[in-house]
């Protein structure tokens, strides 16, 4: 018999923002929320930290072979970009190894779909992904959730507002940004692998679910390419911010 788990939240009469509705003020408030989460003393919870591993266990070659055997031409971009996908996987694996040792308990999925707004204040929900994460990795990913537009272009003012409010709480960010940026590939690659499993019917899905998964594969591949272009721009902006905000 399977065991089922449920997350039940108190009803909140609030609204969820779409990407184009997010302002620098929203980003700032989430930055402050994240800083409070990172600074919280949760040692009394006695939550055991799982063993750290940078290995994804994904065989991209096997996915490509399934694409070939099934003749699923809609997924040809995966085959065409296989070398690049492997490079992203290697880069993220090295970065995750560099980010071991320092961790905090956090939400780990604090994007717009997991935040409601009531009277101008955020209400965080959907803590399904909560767990341990390096604070700089969490900072970068959350900042980008609230600083990128629909075309994955950086809203500079949003990014700056997020960082300023995070630092205003006294939270420290004395970590290099490059490993955190490279680690950002990991979540996208996990979603790519998950979507490929469904698109190739390596797990039970109906026709509609498969079509959605194929679209998710293509969109995630585009997001990975956009992210690669974005990383050096964010790193450059971060250097400027560290000087302005006197970040260690």
CSV table of C-alpha atoms in Angstrom, one decimal:
chain,number,residue,atom,x,y,z
A,1,UNK,CA,0.0,0.0,0.0
A,2,UNK,CA,1.4,3.4,-1.0
A,3,UNK,CA,1.9,6.1,1.6
A,4,UNK,CA,0.6,9.6,0.7
A,5,UNK,CA,1.7,12.9,2.1
A,6,UNK,CA,-0.3,16.1,2.0
A,7,UNK,CA,0.6,19.7,2.6
A,8,UNK,CA,-2.4,21.6,4.0
A,9,UNK,CA,-2.3,25.4,4.2
A,10,UNK,CA,-4.6,27.8,6.0
A,11,UNK,CA,-6.8,29.7,3.5
A,12,UNK,CA,-5.4,33.2,2.6
A,13,UNK,CA,-7.4,35.7,0.6
A,14,UNK,CA,-4.5,36.9,-1.5
A,15,UNK,CA,-3.2,37.1,-5.0
A,16,UNK,CA,-0.4,35.4,-7.0
A,17,UNK,CA,1.7,37.6,-9.3
A,18,UNK,CA,2.5,36.8,-12.9
A,19,UNK,CA,6.0,37.6,-14.1
A,20,UNK,CA,5.1,40.9,-15.7
A,21,UNK,CA,3.4,42.1,-12.5
A,22,UNK,CA,6.5,41.8,-10.4
A,23,UNK,CA,8.1,45.0,-9.3
A,24,UNK,CA,11.4,46.0,-7.7
A,25,UNK,CA,9.5,46.4,-4.4
A,26,UNK,CA,8.3,42.7,-4.6
A,27,UNK,CA,11.8,41.6,-5.3
A,28,UNK,CA,13.1,43.6,-2.3
A,29,UNK,CA,10.5,42.0,0.1
A,30,UNK,CA,11.4,38.5,-1.0
A,31,UNK,CA,15.1,39.3,-0.6
A,32,UNK,CA,14.4,40.3,3.0
A,33,UNK,CA,12.3,37.1,3.6
A,34,UNK,CA,15.1,34.9,2.2
A,35,UNK,CA,17.6,36.6,4.5
A,36,UNK,CA,15.4,35.9,7.5
A,37,UNK,CA,15.1,32.3,6.5
A,38,UNK,CA,18.9,32.0,6.1
A,39,UNK,CA,19.5,33.6,9.5
A,40,UNK,CA,16.9,31.6,11.4
A,41,UNK,CA,18.3,29.2,14.1
A,42,UNK,CA,16.5,26.0,13.3
A,43,UNK,CA,18.9,23.7,15.1
A,44,UNK,CA,16.2,22.7,17.6
A,45,UNK,CA,14.3,20.9,14.8
A,46,UNK,CA,17.0,18.3,14.7
A,47,UNK,CA,16.6,17.6,11.0
A,48,UNK,CA,19.3,15.3,9.7
A,49,UNK,CA,21.2,16.6,6.7
A,50,UNK,CA,21.3,14.0,3.9
A,51,UNK,CA,24.7,13.0,2.4
A,52,UNK,CA,25.9,15.5,-0.1
A,53,UNK,CA,26.3,14.3,-3.6
A,54,UNK,CA,27.0,16.2,-6.9
A,55,UNK,CA,26.3,13.2,-9.1
A,56,UNK,CA,23.0,13.4,-11.0
A,57,UNK,CA,22.9,9.8,-12.2
A,58,UNK,CA,21.5,10.9,-15.5
A,59,UNK,CA,22.6,9.1,-18.7
A,60,UNK,CA,22.1,11.7,-21.4
A,61,UNK,CA,23.4,9.2,-24.0
A,62,UNK,CA,20.6,6.8,-23.1
A,63,UNK,CA,18.0,9.5,-23.6
A,64,UNK,CA,19.5,10.2,-27.1
A,65,UNK,CA,19.4,6.5,-27.9
A,66,UNK,CA,15.7,6.3,-27.0
A,67,UNK,CA,15.0,9.4,-29.2
A,68,UNK,CA,16.7,7.6,-32.1
A,69,UNK,CA,15.0,4.3,-31.5
A,70,UNK,CA,11.5,5.9,-31.2
A,71,UNK,CA,12.1,8.2,-34.2
A,72,UNK,CA,10.8,11.1,-32.1
A,73,UNK,CA,12.0,13.9,-34.3
A,74,UNK,CA,10.4,16.6,-32.1
A,75,UNK,CA,13.2,15.9,-29.7
A,76,UNK,CA,16.1,16.1,-32.2
A,77,UNK,CA,17.3,19.4,-30.5
A,78,UNK,CA,18.3,17.2,-27.5
A,79,UNK,CA,20.5,15.1,-29.8
A,80,UNK,CA,21.9,18.2,-31.6
A,81,UNK,CA,22.8,19.8,-28.3
A,82,UNK,CA,24.0,16.7,-26.5
A,83,UNK,CA,27.6,17.9,-26.1
A,84,UNK,CA,26.4,21.2,-24.7
A,85,UNK,CA,24.0,19.4,-22.2
A,86,UNK,CA,26.9,17.2,-21.0
A,87,UNK,CA,29.1,20.3,-20.5
A,88,UNK,CA,26.4,22.0,-18.5
A,89,UNK,CA,26.1,18.8,-16.4
A,90,UNK,CA,29.9,18.7,-15.8
A,91,UNK,CA,30.0,22.4,-14.9
A,92,UNK,CA,27.1,22.1,-12.4
A,93,UNK,CA,28.6,18.9,-10.9
A,94,UNK,CA,32.0,20.7,-10.2
A,95,UNK,CA,30.1,23.7,-8.8
A,96,UNK,CA,28.0,21.6,-6.5
A,97,UNK,CA,31.2,20.1,-5.1
A,98,UNK,CA,32.6,23.6,-4.4
A,99,UNK,CA,29.4,24.5,-2.6
A,100,UNK,CA,29.6,21.7,0.0
A,101,UNK,CA,30.2,22.4,3.7
A,102,UNK,CA,28.1,25.5,4.3
A,103,UNK,CA,24.3,25.0,4.2
A,104,UNK,CA,21.1,26.5,5.5
A,105,UNK,CA,17.6,25.1,5.7
A,106,UNK,CA,15.5,27.0,3.2
A,107,UNK,CA,12.4,26.9,1.0
A,108,UNK,CA,14.5,26.2,-2.2
A,109,UNK,CA,11.7,27.0,-4.6
A,110,UNK,CA,10.7,30.5,-3.8
A,111,UNK,CA,9.5,31.7,-7.2
A,112,UNK,CA,6.3,33.7,-7.9
A,113,UNK,CA,4.1,30.6,-8.1
A,114,UNK,CA,4.9,29.8,-4.5
A,115,UNK,CA,4.2,33.3,-3.0
A,116,UNK,CA,0.8,34.9,-2.4
A,117,UNK,CA,0.5,38.7,-1.7
A,118,UNK,CA,-1.8,40.1,0.9
A,119,UNK,CA,-1.9,43.9,1.6
A,120,UNK,CA,1.5,44.2,-0.1
A,121,UNK,CA,3.2,41.5,2.0
A,122,UNK,CA,4.3,38.1,0.9
A,123,UNK,CA,2.8,34.8,2.2
A,124,UNK,CA,5.1,31.9,1.4
A,125,UNK,CA,3.6,28.4,0.7
A,126,UNK,CA,4.4,25.1,-1.0
A,127,UNK,CA,7.3,24.0,1.1
A,128,UNK,CA,7.6,20.7,-0.6
A,129,UNK,CA,11.1,21.3,-1.8
A,130,UNK,CA,12.4,22.7,1.5
A,131,UNK,CA,15.7,21.4,2.7
A,132,UNK,CA,19.4,22.1,2.9
A,133,UNK,CA,21.1,24.3,0.4
A,134,UNK,CA,24.2,26.5,0.2
A,135,UNK,CA,23.1,30.1,1.0
A,136,UNK,CA,24.7,31.6,-2.1
A,137,UNK,CA,23.2,29.1,-4.4
A,138,UNK,CA,19.8,29.8,-2.8
A,139,UNK,CA,20.3,33.5,-3.0
A,140,UNK,CA,21.2,33.5,-6.7
A,141,UNK,CA,18.4,31.3,-7.8
A,142,UNK,CA,15.8,33.2,-5.7
A,143,UNK,CA,17.1,36.5,-6.9
A,144,UNK,CA,16.7,35.4,-10.5
A,145,UNK,CA,13.2,34.2,-9.9
A,146,UNK,CA,12.3,37.7,-9.0
A,147,UNK,CA,14.6,39.6,-11.5
A,148,UNK,CA,14.0,37.9,-14.9
A,149,UNK,CA,11.3,38.9,-17.3
A,150,UNK,CA,9.3,36.6,-19.6
A,151,UNK,CA,12.2,36.5,-22.0
A,152,UNK,CA,14.8,35.6,-19.4
A,153,UNK,CA,16.3,39.1,-19.5
A,154,UNK,CA,17.6,40.6,-16.3
A,155,UNK,CA,15.6,43.5,-14.6
A,156,UNK,CA,18.6,45.2,-13.1
A,157,UNK,CA,16.6,47.2,-10.6
A,158,UNK,CA,14.8,44.1,-9.4
A,159,UNK,CA,18.1,42.3,-8.8
A,160,UNK,CA,19.6,45.3,-7.0
A,161,UNK,CA,16.6,45.7,-4.8
A,162,UNK,CA,16.6,42.0,-3.9
A,163,UNK,CA,20.3,42.1,-2.9
A,164,UNK,CA,20.0,45.4,-1.0
A,165,UNK,CA,17.2,44.2,1.2
A,166,UNK,CA,18.9,40.8,1.8
A,167,UNK,CA,22.0,42.6,3.0
A,168,UNK,CA,20.1,45.2,5.0
A,169,UNK,CA,19.1,42.5,7.5
A,170,UNK,CA,22.7,41.8,8.4
A,171,UNK,CA,22.8,38.5,6.5
A,172,UNK,CA,26.3,37.7,5.1
A,173,UNK,CA,27.1,36.8,1.5
A,174,UNK,CA,30.9,36.3,1.7
A,175,UNK,CA,30.9,33.6,-1.0
A,176,UNK,CA,32.0,33.8,-4.6
A,177,UNK,CA,29.1,34.0,-7.1
A,178,UNK,CA,30.5,31.9,-9.9
A,179,UNK,CA,30.0,28.4,-8.4
A,180,UNK,CA,26.5,29.5,-7.4
A,181,UNK,CA,25.7,30.5,-10.9
A,182,UNK,CA,27.1,27.3,-12.3
A,183,UNK,CA,25.1,25.3,-9.8
A,184,UNK,CA,22.0,27.0,-11.3
A,185,UNK,CA,22.3,24.6,-14.3
A,186,UNK,CA,21.5,21.6,-11.9
A,187,UNK,CA,17.8,22.3,-11.4
A,188,UNK,CA,17.1,23.0,-15.0
A,189,UNK,CA,18.9,19.8,-16.0
A,190,UNK,CA,16.9,17.8,-13.5
A,191,UNK,CA,13.7,19.2,-15.1
A,192,UNK,CA,15.0,18.4,-18.5
A,193,UNK,CA,15.7,14.8,-17.5
A,194,UNK,CA,12.3,14.5,-15.8
A,195,UNK,CA,10.5,15.9,-18.9
A,196,UNK,CA,12.5,13.6,-21.2
A,197,UNK,CA,11.4,10.6,-19.2
A,198,UNK,CA,7.8,11.5,-19.8
A,199,UNK,CA,8.3,12.6,-23.4
A,200,UNK,CA,9.9,9.2,-24.2
A,201,UNK,CA,7.3,7.3,-22.3
A,202,UNK,CA,9.9,5.8,-20.0
A,203,UNK,CA,7.2,6.2,-17.3
A,204,UNK,CA,3.4,5.8,-17.7
A,205,UNK,CA,1.8,8.9,-19.4
A,206,UNK,CA,-1.1,9.5,-21.7
A,207,UNK,CA,-0.9,11.2,-25.1
A,208,UNK,CA,-1.6,14.7,-23.7
A,209,UNK,CA,0.9,14.3,-20.9
A,210,UNK,CA,3.5,13.2,-23.4
A,211,UNK,CA,2.8,16.2,-25.7
A,212,UNK,CA,3.2,18.6,-22.7
A,213,UNK,CA,6.4,16.9,-21.8
A,214,UNK,CA,7.9,17.3,-25.3
A,215,UNK,CA,7.1,21.0,-25.1
A,216,UNK,CA,8.7,21.2,-21.6
A,217,UNK,CA,11.9,19.6,-23.0
A,218,UNK,CA,12.2,22.2,-25.7
A,219,UNK,CA,11.4,25.1,-23.4
A,220,UNK,CA,13.9,23.9,-20.8
A,221,UNK,CA,16.6,23.5,-23.4
A,222,UNK,CA,16.0,27.1,-24.5
A,223,UNK,CA,16.1,28.2,-20.8
A,224,UNK,CA,19.4,26.5,-20.4
A,225,UNK,CA,20.9,28.3,-23.4
A,226,UNK,CA,19.4,31.6,-22.2
A,227,UNK,CA,20.9,31.0,-18.7
A,228,UNK,CA,24.4,30.4,-20.2
A,229,UNK,CA,24.3,33.8,-21.9
A,230,UNK,CA,22.9,35.4,-18.7
A,231,UNK,CA,25.6,34.1,-16.3
A,232,UNK,CA,28.5,36.4,-17.2
A,233,UNK,CA,26.1,39.4,-17.2
A,234,UNK,CA,25.0,38.6,-13.7
A,235,UNK,CA,28.5,38.0,-12.5
A,236,UNK,CA,29.5,41.4,-13.9
A,237,UNK,CA,26.5,43.1,-12.2
A,238,UNK,CA,27.3,41.3,-8.9
A,239,UNK,CA,30.9,42.7,-8.9
A,240,UNK,CA,29.4,46.2,-9.2
A,241,UNK,CA,26.9,45.5,-6.4
A,242,UNK,CA,29.5,44.1,-4.0
A,243,UNK,CA,31.3,47.4,-4.2
A,244,UNK,CA,28.1,49.5,-3.8
A,245,UNK,CA,26.8,47.4,-0.9
A,246,UNK,CA,30.1,46.7,0.7
A,247,UNK,CA,29.5,43.0,0.6
A,248,UNK,CA,32.4,40.9,2.0
